[in-house]
């Protein structure tokens, strides 16, 4: 989605250019990786409930598939743009590469606002989207998934349409399906747990026992709740979480110095991850301003709400005690703030590494669907832990060997793997 003056694709290209220089990539590889390999711009006609026909603009962008079929979500959003989808597809390529799963990067979207569409109209958009790109997606080509304002139901309609067109069962064509309909156990936990697996390893490197640490979390949705869950199970204390209040159209931080309780907070949280202020106060929580999470005297910050949250304006409010920032959200730190964090020597686990547990579990879903054999949750989570732990250590050891920032090390590993795949295929 575009904000005035901000172009996500331009930012993705600038990030790439920086890494390309660090890796001294040749011109051909740069030209290839700066842009998506393929994009489909589609028009989806839908008969609306009032009998009229409305035509929606949709996209599928396949940034790079040198390492395997493209992978990435489909967003439904009124401010979706081709450049946003291009940027997100590019970032998916790096995310799949940094955790070393055999997939490339893709992303899709439809310009629409599901709030103003009936379920039948949304179903028609899903089916229409698939009809337009059916020959360009598939378990061996490009595997979509849910993203902003799409969910498991949308994925099932899309899978059903694909199977109608192809005349066979292809559960591996799409991920993010409900468990029992081709979904993987552990997917709900995957991203938040993945964040904490990497934080656990960072603490190990520092010789710190998680039991002696505290954390502040921004967000209380899917990623944040499961991050709180696992971090607490490791013995850590989360002293506050912050979230958005639909009712007041502002955010709040809910703090308990002795540690928040996931169970008690979940009981008073709505489906959008908003906590009931009054009930929280009754449970003894202090209700502070939405951005108070950032200035807490804690060892770990976990931004797990949305992008552009740690900025040039608030970065200096981060306490001297903070040793680790585990980026659960996508793009929570602006480049300006990142510079300050780097200079201060805070250990950052960059977003596309820290939150790669989601796509890794989606890859597991695809593998299970292709085998038509499903693993138990423990098996999924143990495989996820292995993948995240090993990806973390590869990045951390490069960062330590070359004395570079974790974010740069992660980018260097991700981009060099994709560049090498292009070279081995004889593309460049
Ligand atoms: P979600 O919608 O479940 O939860 C978002 C949370 O952020 C909610 O608790 C909401 O109240 C809170 N929030 C919104 N605005 C806020 C504000 N201004 N201040 C404080 N809190 C605010 O979303 P999610 O799935 O948990 O995703 C969170 C982030 O993680 C996003 O950046 C997303 O792109 C990224 N991510 C998610 C996954 C996944 O598997 N869910 C995977 C990779 C990355």
Coordinates of C-alpha atoms and ligand atoms in Angstrom, one line a residue:
X1 CA 0.0 0.0 0.0
X2 CA 1.3 3.4 -0.8
X3 CA 1.8 6.3 1.6
X4 CA 2.4 9.7 0.2
X5 CA 6.0 10.1 -0.9
X6 CA 6.9 6.5 0.1
X7 CA 7.5 3.9 -2.6
X8 CA 8.1 0.4 -1.2
X9 CA 9.6 -0.9 -4.4
X10 CA 12.1 2.0 -4.6
X11 CA 13.1 1.1 -1.0
X12 CA 13.5 -2.6 -1.9
X13 CA 15.6 -1.7 -4.9
X14 CA 17.8 0.7 -2.8
X15 CA 18.3 -2.1 -0.2
X16 CA 19.2 -4.5 -3.0
X17 CA 21.7 -2.0 -4.5
X18 CA 23.5 -1.6 -1.2
X19 CA 23.9 -5.4 -0.8
X20 CA 24.8 -5.8 -4.5
X21 CA 27.7 -3.4 -3.8
X22 CA 28.8 -5.2 -0.7
X23 CA 28.7 -8.5 -2.6
X24 CA 30.3 -6.9 -5.7
X25 CA 27.6 -8.4 -7.9
X26 CA 28.1 -8.2 -11.7
X27 CA 25.9 -5.9 -13.7
X28 CA 23.8 -8.8 -15.3
X29 CA 22.9 -10.2 -11.9
X30 CA 22.0 -6.7 -10.6
X31 CA 19.8 -6.1 -13.6
X32 CA 18.0 -9.4 -13.1
X33 CA 17.4 -9.1 -9.3
X34 CA 16.5 -5.4 -9.2
X35 CA 13.2 -6.3 -11.0
X36 CA 10.6 -9.1 -10.9
X37 CA 11.0 -11.8 -13.5
X38 CA 7.3 -11.8 -14.3
X39 CA 4.2 -9.9 -13.4
X40 CA 0.5 -10.4 -14.2
X41 CA -1.9 -7.5 -14.1
X42 CA -5.4 -8.8 -14.3
X43 CA -8.9 -7.5 -14.5
X44 CA -11.5 -9.4 -12.5
X45 CA -15.2 -8.8 -13.5
X46 CA -17.6 -9.6 -10.6
X47 CA -21.4 -9.7 -10.7
X48 CA -22.2 -7.7 -7.5
X49 CA -25.1 -8.5 -5.2
X50 CA -27.1 -5.6 -6.6
X51 CA -26.8 -7.1 -10.1
X52 CA -24.2 -4.6 -11.5
X53 CA -20.8 -5.7 -12.7
X54 CA -17.7 -4.3 -11.1
X55 CA -14.2 -4.9 -12.4
X56 CA -11.4 -5.2 -9.9
X57 CA -7.7 -4.8 -10.6
X58 CA -5.5 -7.6 -9.5
X59 CA -1.8 -8.6 -9.5
X60 CA 0.5 -11.5 -9.2
X61 CA 4.2 -10.7 -9.2
X62 CA 6.9 -13.4 -9.4
X63 CA 10.1 -11.7 -8.4
X64 CA 12.5 -14.7 -8.7
X65 CA 12.2 -18.4 -8.9
X66 CA 15.8 -19.5 -9.4
X67 CA 15.7 -21.4 -6.0
X68 CA 12.3 -22.9 -6.4
X69 CA 8.6 -22.1 -7.0
X70 CA 7.6 -18.6 -6.0
X71 CA 5.9 -18.2 -2.6
X72 CA 4.0 -15.3 -1.1
X73 CA 0.6 -14.0 0.0
X74 CA -2.3 -12.3 -1.6
X75 CA -3.6 -9.0 -0.1
X76 CA -7.0 -7.5 -0.5
X77 CA -6.6 -3.8 0.1
X78 CA -8.1 -0.6 -1.3
X79 CA -4.6 1.1 -1.5
X80 CA -2.8 -1.8 -3.1
X81 CA -0.4 -0.8 -5.9
X82 CA 1.7 -2.6 -8.4
X83 CA 4.9 -1.2 -6.8
X84 CA 3.8 -2.5 -3.3
X85 CA 3.3 -5.9 -4.7
X86 CA 6.7 -5.8 -6.5
X87 CA 8.4 -4.8 -3.3
X88 CA 6.7 -7.5 -1.2
X89 CA 7.6 -10.1 -3.9
X90 CA 11.2 -9.0 -3.8
X91 CA 11.3 -9.3 0.0
X92 CA 9.8 -12.8 -0.2
X93 CA 12.7 -13.9 -2.4
X94 CA 15.2 -12.7 0.3
X95 CA 13.1 -14.2 3.2
X96 CA 12.8 -17.7 1.6
X97 CA 16.5 -17.5 0.8
X98 CA 17.8 -16.5 4.2
X99 CA 16.1 -19.5 5.9
X100 CA 17.3 -21.6 3.0
X101 CA 13.9 -23.1 1.9
X102 CA 13.8 -24.1 -1.8
X103 CA 11.3 -21.3 -2.8
X104 CA 11.4 -18.0 -4.6
X105 CA 9.5 -14.9 -4.0
X106 CA 6.1 -13.9 -5.2
X107 CA 3.2 -11.7 -4.0
X108 CA -0.3 -10.9 -5.2
X109 CA -3.1 -8.5 -4.5
X110 CA -6.5 -7.1 -5.5
X111 CA -7.5 -3.5 -5.1
X112 CA -10.6 -3.9 -3.0
X113 CA -12.0 -3.3 0.5
X114 CA -13.4 -6.5 2.0
X115 CA -15.2 -4.4 4.6
X116 CA -17.6 -3.3 1.8
X117 CA -18.0 -6.7 0.1
X118 CA -20.3 -9.5 0.9
X119 CA -18.8 -13.0 1.4
X120 CA -20.3 -14.0 -2.0
X121 CA -18.6 -11.0 -3.7
X122 CA -15.3 -11.9 -2.0
X123 CA -15.6 -15.5 -3.2
X124 CA -16.2 -14.3 -6.8
X125 CA -13.0 -12.1 -6.6
X126 CA -11.0 -15.1 -5.3
X127 CA -12.3 -17.4 -8.0
X128 CA -11.9 -14.7 -10.7
X129 CA -8.3 -14.0 -9.6
X130 CA -7.5 -17.7 -9.9
X131 CA -9.1 -18.0 -13.4
X132 CA -6.8 -15.2 -14.6
X133 CA -3.6 -16.7 -13.3
X134 CA -4.3 -20.4 -13.2
X135 CA -1.7 -21.3 -15.8
X136 CA 0.9 -19.2 -14.0
X137 CA 0.5 -20.6 -10.5
X138 CA 0.7 -24.2 -9.2
X139 CA 2.6 -26.3 -6.7
X140 CA 5.6 -26.3 -9.0
X141 CA 5.3 -22.8 -10.2
X142 CA 4.0 -20.3 -7.6
X143 CA 2.2 -21.0 -4.4
X144 CA 0.0 -18.2 -2.9
X145 CA -1.0 -17.8 0.7
X146 CA -3.1 -15.4 2.9
X147 CA -2.0 -11.9 3.7
X148 CA -3.6 -8.7 4.8
X149 CA -7.4 -9.1 4.8
X150 CA -7.4 -12.6 3.3
X151 CA -7.7 -15.8 5.3
X152 CA -8.0 -19.6 5.1
X153 CA -11.5 -19.3 3.6
X154 CA -10.3 -17.2 0.7
X155 CA -7.5 -19.7 0.1
X156 CA -10.0 -22.6 0.0
X157 CA -12.1 -20.9 -2.6
X158 CA -9.0 -20.2 -4.6
X159 CA -7.8 -23.9 -4.3
X160 CA -11.3 -25.1 -5.3
X161 CA -11.3 -22.9 -8.4
X162 CA -7.8 -24.1 -9.4
X163 CA -8.8 -27.7 -8.9
X164 CA -12.0 -27.2 -11.1
X165 CA -9.8 -25.8 -13.9
X166 CA -7.2 -28.5 -13.7
X167 CA -9.5 -31.4 -13.0
X168 CA -7.5 -32.9 -10.1
X169 CA -6.7 -32.3 -6.4
X170 CA -3.8 -30.0 -5.8
X171 CA -3.8 -29.1 -2.1
X172 CA -0.2 -27.9 -2.5
X173 CA -1.3 -25.1 -4.9
X174 CA -2.0 -22.7 -1.9
X175 CA -1.1 -22.6 1.7
X176 CA -2.7 -21.1 4.8
X177 CA -5.6 -23.5 4.6
X178 CA -7.5 -24.5 7.7
X179 CA -6.2 -27.6 9.5
X180 CA -8.2 -30.6 8.2
X181 CA -8.5 -29.0 4.8
X182 CA -4.8 -29.3 3.9
X183 CA -3.5 -26.8 6.5
X184 CA -0.5 -27.5 8.7
X185 CA -0.6 -27.9 12.4
X186 CA 1.6 -25.3 14.0
X187 CA 1.0 -22.6 11.4
X188 CA -0.8 -20.4 14.0
X189 CA 2.2 -20.5 16.3
X190 CA 4.9 -20.5 13.6
X191 CA 5.7 -16.8 13.2
X192 CA 5.7 -15.8 16.9
X193 CA 7.6 -18.9 17.9
X194 CA 10.1 -18.4 15.1
X195 CA 10.8 -14.9 16.5
X196 CA 11.5 -16.3 19.9
X197 CA 13.6 -19.2 18.6
X198 CA 16.0 -16.5 17.2
X199 CA 15.9 -14.4 20.3
X200 CA 16.7 -17.5 22.4
X201 CA 19.8 -18.1 20.2
X202 CA 20.9 -14.5 20.4
X203 CA 20.7 -14.7 24.2
X204 CA 22.8 -17.9 24.1
X205 CA 25.4 -16.1 22.1
X206 CA 25.5 -13.4 24.8
X207 CA 25.6 -16.0 27.6
X208 CA 22.3 -14.7 29.1
X209 CA 19.7 -17.0 30.6
X210 CA 16.2 -16.1 29.3
X211 CA 14.9 -16.5 32.8
X212 CA 16.9 -13.4 33.8
X213 CA 15.5 -11.2 31.0
X214 CA 12.5 -9.0 30.5
X215 CA 10.8 -7.9 27.2
X216 CA 8.4 -5.3 25.9
X217 CA 6.2 -6.2 23.0
X218 CA 4.4 -4.0 20.5
X219 CA 1.2 -5.7 19.2
X220 CA -1.1 -8.4 20.6
X221 CA -2.2 -10.2 17.4
X222 CA -1.1 -13.5 16.0
X223 CA 2.7 -12.9 16.0
X224 CA 2.9 -11.1 19.3
X225 CA 0.7 -13.5 21.3
X226 CA 2.7 -16.5 20.3
X227 CA 6.0 -14.7 20.8
X228 CA 4.8 -13.9 24.4
X229 CA 3.7 -17.5 24.8
X230 CA 7.1 -19.1 24.0
X231 CA 9.2 -16.4 25.6
X232 CA 7.3 -16.8 28.8
X233 CA 7.6 -20.6 28.6
X234 CA 11.4 -20.1 28.3
X235 CA 11.2 -18.2 31.6
X236 CA 11.3 -14.6 30.4
X237 CA 9.1 -11.9 31.7
X238 CA 7.0 -9.7 29.3
X239 CA 6.3 -6.5 31.2
X240 CA 4.1 -4.9 28.7
X241 CA 2.2 -5.3 25.4
X242 CA 0.7 -2.6 23.3
X243 CA -2.2 -2.7 20.9
X244 CA -4.7 -0.7 18.9
X245 CA -8.1 0.2 20.3
X246 CA -10.8 0.2 17.6
X247 CA -13.1 2.0 19.9
X248 CA -10.8 4.9 20.8
X249 CA -8.9 4.8 17.4
X250 CA -5.6 5.0 19.3
X251 CA -3.1 2.6 20.8
X252 CA -2.3 1.8 24.4
X253 CA 0.4 0.0 26.3
X254 CA -0.7 -2.5 29.0
X255 CA 1.9 -2.9 31.7
X256 CA 2.4 -5.2 34.7
X257 CA 5.9 -4.9 36.1
X258 CA 5.7 -8.5 37.5
X259 CA 4.8 -9.8 34.0
X260 CA 1.7 -9.9 31.8
X261 CA -0.3 -13.0 31.7
X262 CA -1.1 -14.3 28.3
X263 CA -4.1 -16.3 29.5
X264 CA -5.8 -13.4 31.3
X265 CA -5.1 -10.9 28.5
X266 CA -6.4 -13.3 25.8
X267 CA -9.7 -13.5 27.5
X268 CA -10.2 -9.7 27.1
X269 CA -8.8 -9.4 23.6
X270 CA -11.0 -9.0 20.5
X271 CA -10.3 -10.8 17.2
X272 CA -8.3 -7.8 15.9
X273 CA -5.8 -8.1 18.8
X274 CA -7.3 -5.2 20.7
X275 CA -7.4 -5.4 24.5
X276 CA -10.3 -4.2 26.6
X277 CA -9.0 -1.2 28.6
X278 CA -11.4 -1.2 31.5
X279 CA -11.1 -5.0 32.0
X280 CA -7.3 -4.8 31.9
X281 CA -7.4 -2.1 34.6
X282 CA -9.6 -4.3 36.7
X283 CA -7.0 -7.0 36.4
X284 CA -4.3 -4.6 37.7
X285 CA -2.7 -3.5 34.4
X286 CA -1.4 0.0 34.1
X287 CA -2.7 1.6 30.9
X288 CA -0.1 3.8 29.3
X289 CA 0.3 5.6 26.0
X290 CA 0.5 3.4 22.9
X291 CA 4.2 4.1 22.3
X292 CA 5.3 3.6 25.9
X293 CA 6.4 0.1 25.1
X294 CA 9.5 1.5 23.4
X295 CA 10.9 3.2 26.4
X296 CA 10.7 0.4 28.9
X297 CA 13.7 -0.7 30.9
X298 CA 13.9 -4.1 29.4
X299 CA 16.5 -6.4 27.8
X300 CA 14.5 -7.2 24.7
X301 CA 12.1 -5.2 22.4
X302 CA 9.8 -7.2 20.1
X303 CA 8.0 -4.9 17.6
X304 CA 5.2 -7.2 16.3
X305 CA 2.5 -4.9 15.2
X306 CA 3.2 -3.0 12.0
X307 CA 5.7 -1.2 9.9
X308 CA 7.5 2.2 10.6
X309 CA 7.2 2.0 14.4
X310 CA 10.8 2.6 15.5
X311 CA 11.6 5.9 13.8
X312 CA 14.1 8.8 13.9
X313 CA 11.7 10.5 16.3
X314 CA 11.4 7.8 19.0
X315 CA 14.6 5.7 18.6
X316 CA 16.4 7.7 21.3
X317 CA 13.7 6.7 23.8
X318 CA 15.0 3.1 23.7
X319 CA 16.5 2.3 27.1
X320 CA 20.2 1.7 27.5
X321 CA 19.3 -1.6 29.0
X322 CA 18.0 -3.0 25.7
X323 CA 20.3 -5.6 24.2
X324 CA 18.2 -7.2 21.5
X325 CA 15.5 -6.1 19.1
X326 CA 13.6 -9.1 17.5
X327 CA 11.7 -7.7 14.6
X328 CA 8.4 -9.7 14.4
X329 CA 6.6 -7.2 12.2
X330 CA 7.7 -6.5 8.6
X331 CA 9.6 -3.2 8.3
X332 CA 9.1 -2.0 11.9
X333 CA 12.4 0.1 11.9
X334 CA 12.9 3.0 9.5
X335 CA 16.4 3.4 7.9
X336 CA 17.1 6.5 10.0
X337 CA 16.3 4.7 13.3
X338 CA 18.2 1.6 12.1
X339 CA 21.4 3.7 11.8
X340 CA 21.1 4.8 15.4
X341 CA 20.4 1.3 16.6
X342 CA 23.4 0.0 14.7
X343 CA 25.7 2.7 16.2
X344 CA 24.4 1.9 19.7
X345 CA 25.4 -1.7 19.2
X346 CA 22.0 -3.2 19.9
X347 CA 21.8 -6.8 18.5
X348 CA 19.0 -6.7 15.8
X349 CA 17.4 -9.8 14.4
X350 CA 16.1 -8.3 11.2
X351 CA 12.5 -8.8 10.2
X352 CA 13.0 -11.1 7.2
X353 CA 15.0 -13.5 9.3
X354 CA 13.1 -13.2 12.6
X355 CA 9.6 -13.5 11.2
X356 CA 10.4 -16.2 8.6
X357 CA 8.8 -18.9 10.7
X358 CA 5.5 -18.2 8.9
X359 CA 6.7 -18.8 5.4
X360 CA 8.8 -21.8 6.7
X361 CA 5.7 -23.4 8.1
X362 CA 3.9 -22.6 4.8
X363 CA 6.6 -24.5 3.0
X364 CA 6.1 -27.4 5.4
X365 CA 2.3 -27.2 4.6
X366 CA 3.1 -27.4 0.9
X367 CA 5.5 -30.4 1.5
X368 CA 2.8 -32.2 3.6
X369 CA 0.1 -31.5 0.9
X370 CA 2.4 -32.8 -1.9
X371 CA 2.9 -36.0 0.1
X372 CA -0.7 -36.1 1.2
X373 CA 0.6 -37.0 4.7
X374 CA 0.4 -34.6 7.7
X375 CA 2.7 -34.3 10.6
X376 CA 1.8 -33.8 14.2
X377 CA 2.3 -30.3 15.7
X378 CA 5.4 -31.3 17.7
X379 CA 7.1 -32.5 14.5
X380 CA 6.2 -29.3 12.7
X381 CA 7.5 -27.1 15.5
X382 CA 10.7 -29.1 16.0
X383 CA 11.5 -28.8 12.2
X384 CA 10.7 -25.1 12.4
X385 CA 13.0 -24.7 15.4
X386 CA 15.8 -26.5 13.5
X387 CA 15.4 -24.3 10.4
X388 CA 15.2 -21.0 12.3
X389 CA 18.1 -21.8 14.6
X390 CA 20.4 -22.8 11.8
X391 CA 19.4 -19.7 9.7
X392 CA 20.0 -17.5 12.7
X393 CA 23.5 -18.9 13.3
X394 CA 24.5 -18.6 9.7
X395 CA 23.6 -14.9 9.8
X396 CA 25.1 -14.3 13.2
X397 CA 28.4 -16.0 12.4
X398 CA 28.8 -14.0 9.1
X399 CA 28.0 -10.8 11.0
X400 CA 30.7 -11.6 13.6
X401 CA 33.3 -12.8 11.1
X402 CA 33.0 -9.7 8.9
X403 CA 32.2 -7.4 11.8
X404 CA 29.0 -6.2 10.1
X405 CA 25.5 -5.4 11.1
X406 CA 23.1 -8.3 11.4
X407 CA 20.7 -6.8 8.9
X408 CA 23.5 -6.5 6.3
X409 CA 24.7 -10.1 7.0
X410 CA 21.2 -11.4 6.5
X411 CA 20.9 -9.6 3.2
X412 CA 24.3 -10.7 2.1
X413 CA 23.4 -14.4 2.7
X414 CA 20.0 -14.1 1.1
X415 CA 21.0 -12.2 -2.0
X416 CA 24.2 -14.2 -2.6
X417 CA 22.2 -17.5 -2.5
X418 CA 19.8 -16.2 -5.1
X419 CA 22.6 -14.8 -7.3
X420 CA 24.4 -18.1 -7.1
X421 CA 21.2 -20.0 -8.1
X422 CA 20.9 -17.7 -11.2
X423 CA 24.5 -18.3 -12.0
X424 CA 24.3 -22.1 -11.7
X425 CA 21.3 -22.1 -13.9
X426 CA 23.3 -20.2 -16.5
X427 CA 20.9 -17.2 -16.4
X428 CA 23.7 -14.7 -15.7
Ligands
LIG1 P1 -2.5 -9.1 13.6 O1 -3.5 -8.3 12.8 O2 -2.9 -10.4 14.1 O3 -2.1 -8.2 14.9 C1 -1.6 -6.9 14.8 C2 -1.5 -6.3 16.2 O4 -1.0 -5.0 16.2 C3 -2.9 -6.1 16.9 O5 -2.8 -6.5 18.3 C4 -3.2 -4.6 16.8 O6 -4.0 -4.1 17.8 C5 -1.7 -4.1 16.9 N1 -1.6 -2.7 16.5 C6 -2.0 -2.2 15.3 N2 -1.7 -0.9 15.3 C7 -1.0 -0.6 16.4 C8 -0.3 0.5 17.0 N3 -0.3 1.7 16.3 N4 0.3 0.4 18.2 C9 0.3 -0.8 18.8 N5 -0.3 -1.9 18.3 C10 -0.9 -1.8 17.2 O7 -1.2 -9.1 12.8 P2 0.0 -10.2 12.8 O8 -0.4 -11.3 11.9 O9 0.3 -10.5 14.2 O10 1.2 -9.4 12.1 C11 1.9 -8.5 12.8 C12 3.1 -8.1 12.0 O11 3.9 -9.2 11.7 C13 2.8 -7.4 10.6 O12 3.8 -6.5 10.3 C14 2.9 -8.6 9.6 O13 3.1 -8.2 8.3 C15 4.0 -9.4 10.2 N6 4.1 -10.8 9.9 C16 3.1 -11.6 10.2 C17 3.2 -13.0 9.9 C18 2.1 -13.9 10.3 O14 2.3 -15.1 10.0 N7 1.0 -13.5 10.9 C19 4.3 -13.4 9.2 C20 5.4 -12.6 8.9 C21 5.2 -11.2 9.2

